[in-house]
GROMACS .gro file of C-alpha atoms in nm:
model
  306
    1UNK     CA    1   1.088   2.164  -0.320
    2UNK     CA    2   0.931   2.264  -0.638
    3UNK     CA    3   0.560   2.302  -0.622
    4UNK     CA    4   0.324   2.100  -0.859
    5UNK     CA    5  -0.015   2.193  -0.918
    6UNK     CA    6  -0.290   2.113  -0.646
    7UNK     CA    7  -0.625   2.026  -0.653
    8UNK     CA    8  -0.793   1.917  -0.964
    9UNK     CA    9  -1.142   1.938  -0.895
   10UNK     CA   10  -1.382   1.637  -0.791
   11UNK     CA   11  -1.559   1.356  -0.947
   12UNK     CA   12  -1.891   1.127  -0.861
   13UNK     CA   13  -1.820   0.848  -0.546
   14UNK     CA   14  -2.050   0.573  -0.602
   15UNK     CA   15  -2.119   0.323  -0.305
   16UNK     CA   16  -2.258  -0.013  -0.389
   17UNK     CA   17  -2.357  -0.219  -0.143
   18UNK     CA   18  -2.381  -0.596  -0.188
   19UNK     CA   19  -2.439  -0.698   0.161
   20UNK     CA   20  -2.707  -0.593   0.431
   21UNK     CA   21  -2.425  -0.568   0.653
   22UNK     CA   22  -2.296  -0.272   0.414
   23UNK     CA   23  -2.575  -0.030   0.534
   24UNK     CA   24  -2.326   0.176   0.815
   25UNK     CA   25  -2.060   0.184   0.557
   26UNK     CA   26  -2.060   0.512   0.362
   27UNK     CA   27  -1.891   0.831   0.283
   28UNK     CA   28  -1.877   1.158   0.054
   29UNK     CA   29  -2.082   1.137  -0.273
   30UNK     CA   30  -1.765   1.243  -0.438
   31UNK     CA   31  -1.331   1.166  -0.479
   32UNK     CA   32  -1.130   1.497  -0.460
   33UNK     CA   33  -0.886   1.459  -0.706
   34UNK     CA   34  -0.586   1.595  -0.513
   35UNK     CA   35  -0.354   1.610  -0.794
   36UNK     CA   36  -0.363   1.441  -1.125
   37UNK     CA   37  -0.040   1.395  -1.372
   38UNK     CA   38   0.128   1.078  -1.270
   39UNK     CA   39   0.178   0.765  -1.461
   40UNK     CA   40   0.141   0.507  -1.262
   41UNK     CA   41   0.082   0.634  -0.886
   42UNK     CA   42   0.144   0.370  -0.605
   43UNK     CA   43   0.206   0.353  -0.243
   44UNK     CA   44   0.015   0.623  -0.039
   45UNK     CA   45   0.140   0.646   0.337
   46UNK     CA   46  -0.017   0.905   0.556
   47UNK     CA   47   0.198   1.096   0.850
   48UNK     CA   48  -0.017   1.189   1.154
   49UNK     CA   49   0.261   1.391   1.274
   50UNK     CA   50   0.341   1.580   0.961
   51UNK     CA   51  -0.008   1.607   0.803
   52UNK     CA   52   0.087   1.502   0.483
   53UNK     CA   53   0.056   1.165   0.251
   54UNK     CA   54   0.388   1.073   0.040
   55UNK     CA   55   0.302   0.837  -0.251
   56UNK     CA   56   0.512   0.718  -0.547
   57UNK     CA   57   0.493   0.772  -0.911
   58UNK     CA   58   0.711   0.489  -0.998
   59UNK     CA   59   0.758   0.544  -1.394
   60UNK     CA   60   0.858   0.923  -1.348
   61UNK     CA   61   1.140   0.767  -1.038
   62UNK     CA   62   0.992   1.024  -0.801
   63UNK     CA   63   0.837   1.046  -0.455
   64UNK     CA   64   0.542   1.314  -0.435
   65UNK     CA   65   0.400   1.484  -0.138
   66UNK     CA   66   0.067   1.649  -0.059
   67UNK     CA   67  -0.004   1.854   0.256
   68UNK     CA   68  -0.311   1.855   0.437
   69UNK     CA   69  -0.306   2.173   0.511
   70UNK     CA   70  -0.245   2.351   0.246
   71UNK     CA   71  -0.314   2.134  -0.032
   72UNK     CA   72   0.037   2.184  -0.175
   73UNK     CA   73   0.181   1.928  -0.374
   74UNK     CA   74   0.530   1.880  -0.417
   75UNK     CA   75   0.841   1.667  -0.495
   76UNK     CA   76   0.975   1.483  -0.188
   77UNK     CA   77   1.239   1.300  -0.374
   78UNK     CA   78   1.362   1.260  -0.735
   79UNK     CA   79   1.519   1.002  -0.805
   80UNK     CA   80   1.369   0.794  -0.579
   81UNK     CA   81   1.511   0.401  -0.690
   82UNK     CA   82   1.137   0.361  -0.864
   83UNK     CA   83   0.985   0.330  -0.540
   84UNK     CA   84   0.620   0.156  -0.474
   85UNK     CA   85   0.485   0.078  -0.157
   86UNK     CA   86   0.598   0.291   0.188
   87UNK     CA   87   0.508   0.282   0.542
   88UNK     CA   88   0.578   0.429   0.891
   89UNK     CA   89   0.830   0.206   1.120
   90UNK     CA   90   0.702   0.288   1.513
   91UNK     CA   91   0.952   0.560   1.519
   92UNK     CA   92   0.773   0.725   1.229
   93UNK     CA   93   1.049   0.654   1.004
   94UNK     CA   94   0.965   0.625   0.617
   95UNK     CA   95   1.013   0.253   0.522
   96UNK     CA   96   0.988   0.213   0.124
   97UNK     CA   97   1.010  -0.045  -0.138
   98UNK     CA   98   1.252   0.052  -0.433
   99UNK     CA   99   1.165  -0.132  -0.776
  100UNK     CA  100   1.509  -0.017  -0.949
  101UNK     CA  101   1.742  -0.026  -0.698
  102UNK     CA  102   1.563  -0.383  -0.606
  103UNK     CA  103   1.568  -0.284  -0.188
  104UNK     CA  104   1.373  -0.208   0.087
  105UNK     CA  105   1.497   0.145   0.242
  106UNK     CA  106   1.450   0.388   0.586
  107UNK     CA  107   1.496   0.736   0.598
  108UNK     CA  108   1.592   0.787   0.913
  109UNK     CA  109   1.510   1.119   1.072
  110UNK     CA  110   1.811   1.311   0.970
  111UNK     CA  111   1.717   1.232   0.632
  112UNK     CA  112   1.995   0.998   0.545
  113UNK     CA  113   1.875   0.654   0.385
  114UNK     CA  114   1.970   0.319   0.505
  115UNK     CA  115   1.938   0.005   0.336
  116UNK     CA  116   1.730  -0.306   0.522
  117UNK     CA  117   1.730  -0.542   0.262
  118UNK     CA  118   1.868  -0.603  -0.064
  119UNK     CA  119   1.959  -0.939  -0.153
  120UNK     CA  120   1.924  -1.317  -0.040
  121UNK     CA  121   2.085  -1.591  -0.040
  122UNK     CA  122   2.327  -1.428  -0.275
  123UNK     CA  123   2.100  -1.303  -0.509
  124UNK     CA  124   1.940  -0.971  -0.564
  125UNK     CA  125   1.586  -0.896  -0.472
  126UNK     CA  126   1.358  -0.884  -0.776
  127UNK     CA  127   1.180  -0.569  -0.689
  128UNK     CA  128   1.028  -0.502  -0.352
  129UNK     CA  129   0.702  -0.396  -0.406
  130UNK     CA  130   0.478  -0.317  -0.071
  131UNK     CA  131   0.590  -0.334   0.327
  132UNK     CA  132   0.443  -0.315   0.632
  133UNK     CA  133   0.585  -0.287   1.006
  134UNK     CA  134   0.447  -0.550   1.277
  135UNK     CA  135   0.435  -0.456   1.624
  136UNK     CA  136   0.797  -0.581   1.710
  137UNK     CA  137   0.959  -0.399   1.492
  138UNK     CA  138   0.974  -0.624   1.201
  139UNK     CA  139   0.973  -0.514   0.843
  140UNK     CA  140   0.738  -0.760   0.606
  141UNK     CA  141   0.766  -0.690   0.239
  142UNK     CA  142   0.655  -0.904  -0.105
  143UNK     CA  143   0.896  -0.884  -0.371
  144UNK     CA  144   0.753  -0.969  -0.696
  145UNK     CA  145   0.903  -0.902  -1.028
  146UNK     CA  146   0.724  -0.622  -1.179
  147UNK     CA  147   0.988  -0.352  -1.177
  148UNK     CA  148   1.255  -0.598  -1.320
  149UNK     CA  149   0.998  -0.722  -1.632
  150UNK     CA  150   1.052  -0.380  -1.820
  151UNK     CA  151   1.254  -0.037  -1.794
  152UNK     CA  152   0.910   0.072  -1.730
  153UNK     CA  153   0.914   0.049  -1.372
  154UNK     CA  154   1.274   0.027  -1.291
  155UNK     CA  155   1.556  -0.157  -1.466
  156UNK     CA  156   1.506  -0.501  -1.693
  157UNK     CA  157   1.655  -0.777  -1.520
  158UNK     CA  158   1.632  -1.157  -1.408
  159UNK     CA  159   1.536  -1.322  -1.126
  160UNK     CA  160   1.853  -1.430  -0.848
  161UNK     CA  161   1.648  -1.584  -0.589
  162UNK     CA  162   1.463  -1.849  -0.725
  163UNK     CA  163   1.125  -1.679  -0.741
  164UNK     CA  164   0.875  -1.379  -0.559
  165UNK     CA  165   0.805  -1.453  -0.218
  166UNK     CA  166   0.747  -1.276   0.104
  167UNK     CA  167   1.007  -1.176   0.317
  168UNK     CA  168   1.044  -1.042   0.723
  169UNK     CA  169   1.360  -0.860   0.822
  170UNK     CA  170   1.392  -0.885   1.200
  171UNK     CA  171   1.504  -0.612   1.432
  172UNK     CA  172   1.817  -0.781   1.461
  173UNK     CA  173   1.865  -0.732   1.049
  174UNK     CA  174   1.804  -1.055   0.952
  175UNK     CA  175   1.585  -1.153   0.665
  176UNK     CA  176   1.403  -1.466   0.579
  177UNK     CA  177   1.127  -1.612   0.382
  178UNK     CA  178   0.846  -1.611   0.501
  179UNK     CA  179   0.587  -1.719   0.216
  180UNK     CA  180   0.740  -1.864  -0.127
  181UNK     CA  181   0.430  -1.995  -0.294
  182UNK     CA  182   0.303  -1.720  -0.454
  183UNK     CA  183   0.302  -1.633  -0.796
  184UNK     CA  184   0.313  -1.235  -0.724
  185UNK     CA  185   0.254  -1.158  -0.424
  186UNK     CA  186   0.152  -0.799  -0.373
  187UNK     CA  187  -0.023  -0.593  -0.129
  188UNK     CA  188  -0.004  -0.667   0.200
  189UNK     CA  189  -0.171  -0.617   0.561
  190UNK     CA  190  -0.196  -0.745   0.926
  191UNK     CA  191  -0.529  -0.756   1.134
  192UNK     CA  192  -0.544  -0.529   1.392
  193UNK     CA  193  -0.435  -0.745   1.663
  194UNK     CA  194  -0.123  -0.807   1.425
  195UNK     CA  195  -0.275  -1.187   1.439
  196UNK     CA  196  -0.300  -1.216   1.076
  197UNK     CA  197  -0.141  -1.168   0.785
  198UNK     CA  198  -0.346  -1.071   0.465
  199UNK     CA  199  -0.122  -1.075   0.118
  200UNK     CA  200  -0.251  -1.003  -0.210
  201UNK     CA  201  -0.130  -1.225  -0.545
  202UNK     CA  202  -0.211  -1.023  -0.835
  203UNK     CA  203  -0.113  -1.262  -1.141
  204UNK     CA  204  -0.366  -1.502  -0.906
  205UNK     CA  205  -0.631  -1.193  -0.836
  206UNK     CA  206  -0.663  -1.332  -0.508
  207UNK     CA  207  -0.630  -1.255  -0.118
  208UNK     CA  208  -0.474  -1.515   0.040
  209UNK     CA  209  -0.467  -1.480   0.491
  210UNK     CA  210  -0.189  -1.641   0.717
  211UNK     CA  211  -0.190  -1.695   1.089
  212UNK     CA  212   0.119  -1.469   1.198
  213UNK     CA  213   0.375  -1.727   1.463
  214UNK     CA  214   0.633  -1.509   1.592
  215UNK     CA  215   0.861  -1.499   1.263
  216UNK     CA  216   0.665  -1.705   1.100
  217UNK     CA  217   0.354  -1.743   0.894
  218UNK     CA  218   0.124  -2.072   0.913
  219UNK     CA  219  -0.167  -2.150   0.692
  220UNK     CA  220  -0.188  -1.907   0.368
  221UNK     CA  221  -0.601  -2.021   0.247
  222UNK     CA  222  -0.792  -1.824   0.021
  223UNK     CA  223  -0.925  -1.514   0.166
  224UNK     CA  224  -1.127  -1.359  -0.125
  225UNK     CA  225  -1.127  -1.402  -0.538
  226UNK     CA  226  -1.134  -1.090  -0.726
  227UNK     CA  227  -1.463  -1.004  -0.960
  228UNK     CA  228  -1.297  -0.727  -1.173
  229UNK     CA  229  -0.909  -0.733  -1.266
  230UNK     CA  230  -0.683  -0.822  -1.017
  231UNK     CA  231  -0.591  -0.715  -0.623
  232UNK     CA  232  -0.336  -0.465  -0.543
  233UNK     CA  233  -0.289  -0.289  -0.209
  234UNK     CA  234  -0.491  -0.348   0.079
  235UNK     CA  235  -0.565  -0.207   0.420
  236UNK     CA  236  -0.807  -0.290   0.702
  237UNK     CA  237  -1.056  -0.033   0.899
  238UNK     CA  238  -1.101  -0.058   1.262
  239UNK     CA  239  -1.369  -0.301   1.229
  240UNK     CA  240  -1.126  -0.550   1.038
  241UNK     CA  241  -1.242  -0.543   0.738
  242UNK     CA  242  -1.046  -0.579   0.434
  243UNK     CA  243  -1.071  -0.313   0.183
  244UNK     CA  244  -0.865  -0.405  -0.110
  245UNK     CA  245  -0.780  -0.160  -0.449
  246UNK     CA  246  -0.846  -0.310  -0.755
  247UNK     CA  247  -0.966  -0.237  -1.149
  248UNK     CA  248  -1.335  -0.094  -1.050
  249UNK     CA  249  -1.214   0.098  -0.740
  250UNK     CA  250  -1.231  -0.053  -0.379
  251UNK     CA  251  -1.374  -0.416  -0.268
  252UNK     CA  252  -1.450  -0.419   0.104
  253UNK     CA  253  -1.500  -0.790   0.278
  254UNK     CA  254  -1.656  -0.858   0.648
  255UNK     CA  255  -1.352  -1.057   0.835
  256UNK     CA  256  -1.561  -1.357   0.723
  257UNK     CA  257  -1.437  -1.280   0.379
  258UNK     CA  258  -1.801  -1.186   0.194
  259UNK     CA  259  -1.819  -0.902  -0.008
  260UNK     CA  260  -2.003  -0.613   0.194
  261UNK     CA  261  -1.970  -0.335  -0.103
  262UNK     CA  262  -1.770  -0.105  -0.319
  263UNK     CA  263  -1.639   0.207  -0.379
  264UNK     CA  264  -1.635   0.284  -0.761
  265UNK     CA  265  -1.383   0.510  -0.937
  266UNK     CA  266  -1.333   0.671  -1.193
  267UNK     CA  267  -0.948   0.480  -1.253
  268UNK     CA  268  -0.794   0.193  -1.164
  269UNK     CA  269  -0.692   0.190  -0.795
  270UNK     CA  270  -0.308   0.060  -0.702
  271UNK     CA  271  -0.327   0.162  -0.342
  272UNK     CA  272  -0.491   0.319  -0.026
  273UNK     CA  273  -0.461   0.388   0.291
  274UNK     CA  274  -0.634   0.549   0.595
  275UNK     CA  275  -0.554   0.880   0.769
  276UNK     CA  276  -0.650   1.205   0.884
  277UNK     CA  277  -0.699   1.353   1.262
  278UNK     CA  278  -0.974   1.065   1.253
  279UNK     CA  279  -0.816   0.816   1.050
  280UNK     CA  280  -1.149   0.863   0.830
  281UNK     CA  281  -1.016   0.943   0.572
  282UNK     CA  282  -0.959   0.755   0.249
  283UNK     CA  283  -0.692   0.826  -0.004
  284UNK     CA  284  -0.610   0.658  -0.327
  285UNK     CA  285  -0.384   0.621  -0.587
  286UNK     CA  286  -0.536   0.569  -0.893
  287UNK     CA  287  -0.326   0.546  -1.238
  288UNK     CA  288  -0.306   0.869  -1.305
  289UNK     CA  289  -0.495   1.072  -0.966
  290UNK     CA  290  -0.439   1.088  -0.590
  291UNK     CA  291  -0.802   1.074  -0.481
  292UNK     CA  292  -0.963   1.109  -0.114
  293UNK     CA  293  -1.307   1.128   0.053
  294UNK     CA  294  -1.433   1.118   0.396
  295UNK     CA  295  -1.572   0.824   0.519
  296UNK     CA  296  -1.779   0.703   0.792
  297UNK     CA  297  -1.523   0.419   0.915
  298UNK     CA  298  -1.207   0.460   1.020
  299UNK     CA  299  -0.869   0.316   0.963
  300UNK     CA  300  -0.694   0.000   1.187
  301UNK     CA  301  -0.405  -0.008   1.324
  302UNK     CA  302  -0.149  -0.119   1.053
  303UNK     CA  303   0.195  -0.069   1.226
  304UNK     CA  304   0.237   0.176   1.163
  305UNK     CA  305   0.124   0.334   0.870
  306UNK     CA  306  -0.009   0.687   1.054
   0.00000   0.00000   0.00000
């Protein structure tokens, strides 16, 4: 694997707290800029076992990999199908959303890939955009159209199922729609009892929270409205709060859905996610930048991203 260059120096963190209830959350007074160079970074996914955090830089069609404990940077894949979002399956499988090759993938362990998902009802997918893994096994991913809009971010194309919805594949293979009222829906999370389903629209720059049935979702109200741009990834911290990336950096909401704080950078943040020995600590994409700081929360258990 070729080697990129590593760390490129630090940059102010600035905490802003907008609710009393913000006071224990805190962190490093600056980002470490981990590596800079991308063009539009996406998808961070830490691996407790390997030390490391993969993330995508869909425009360049390449996966990119930074090791905690060396601070190396290098190429995991290239070409990579334009990925965006990846997670960990509970076998600690890689489980990624591909924008060109409009699929949801896992690399199994021998490195081969295998295809979950790629079409419905006879159509293809638009562009699979983030996933996560519930606690049976299931693999829940939005598929908006953002990588079939442009060459850009994968390949210009229509839309061949009737619009961007959320989807489930079971363990037994079989995928169905689970939410199709959003406009694009985005990021995505459960609570940590796997209870609830949080999914981002970003066109909407809203959070919108299900009650997760089974194989189904029930309910889909208004979680939080975004104050600067629009919502992109989210995850939750072990409290269950809902930190969610967007233009000004991080928005962080008590589960009762008011604003606690921020954490401001320096770019505009696609994604995060927790990780670490201590799952406390933060990493971002952002634009250009993978970013991380140490923080005084730690992560939740999003199956199973670490």
């Amino acid at each position: 694997m070729p080697l990129l260059e590593p760390l490129a120096g630090t940059v102010p963190a600035e905490w802003v707290r907008l609710d009393d209830r913000f006071a224990g959350i805190r962190g490093d007074s600056h980002l470490e800029r981990l590596w800079t160079g991308g063009r539009w970074l996406e998808g961070p996914v830490y691996s407790a076992a390997g030390r490391y955090v993969l993330w995508s830089d869909i425009p360049s069609d390449r996966i990119l990999r930074w090791d905690e404990t060396s601070y190396q940077v290098s190429v995991f894949r290239e070409p990579a199908g334009n990925t965006n979002g990846h997670t960990l399956d509970e076998q600690g499988r890689l489980v990624s959303c591909e924008h060109g090759n409009r699929r949801v993938t896992r690399t199994e362990h021998d490195g081969s890939v295998r295809v979950l998902a790629d079409g419905y009802n006879g159509g293809r997918l638009n562009s699979p955009n983030d996933v996560v893994v519930s606690p049976d096994g299931a693999v829940w991913f939005t598929d908006p159209a953002y990588g079939i809009d442009s060459d850009y971010e994968g390949h210009k194309g229509s839309i061949e199922v009737g619009g961007c919805h959320v989807y489930r594949v079971g363990p037994d293979g079989a995928l169905t729609v689970v939410a199709d009222d959003f406009n694009r829906p985005n990021g995505l999370a459960f609570s940590n009892d796997g209870s609830l389903l949080y999914v981002t629209d970003t066109e909407e720059a809203t959070i919108r929270v299900f009650t997760v049935e089974g194989d189904k979702l029930r309910g889909g109200e208004l979680f939080a409205e975004c104050g600067n741009g629009a919502f992109d990834g989210i995850r939750l911290d072990s409290e269950g709060r809902v930190w969610g990336a967007a233009a000004d950096g991080v928005h962080i909401y008590h589960p009762d859905a008011t604003l606690l704080g921020k954490l401001l950078v320096p770019e505009t943040v696609s994604n995060l996610c927790f990780g670490g020995p201590k799952r406390n600590r933060l990493f971002l994409t952002a634009t250009t930048s993978l970013y991380s700081l140490f923080t005084t929360v730690n992560g939740g258990r999003q199956p199973y991203d670490g």
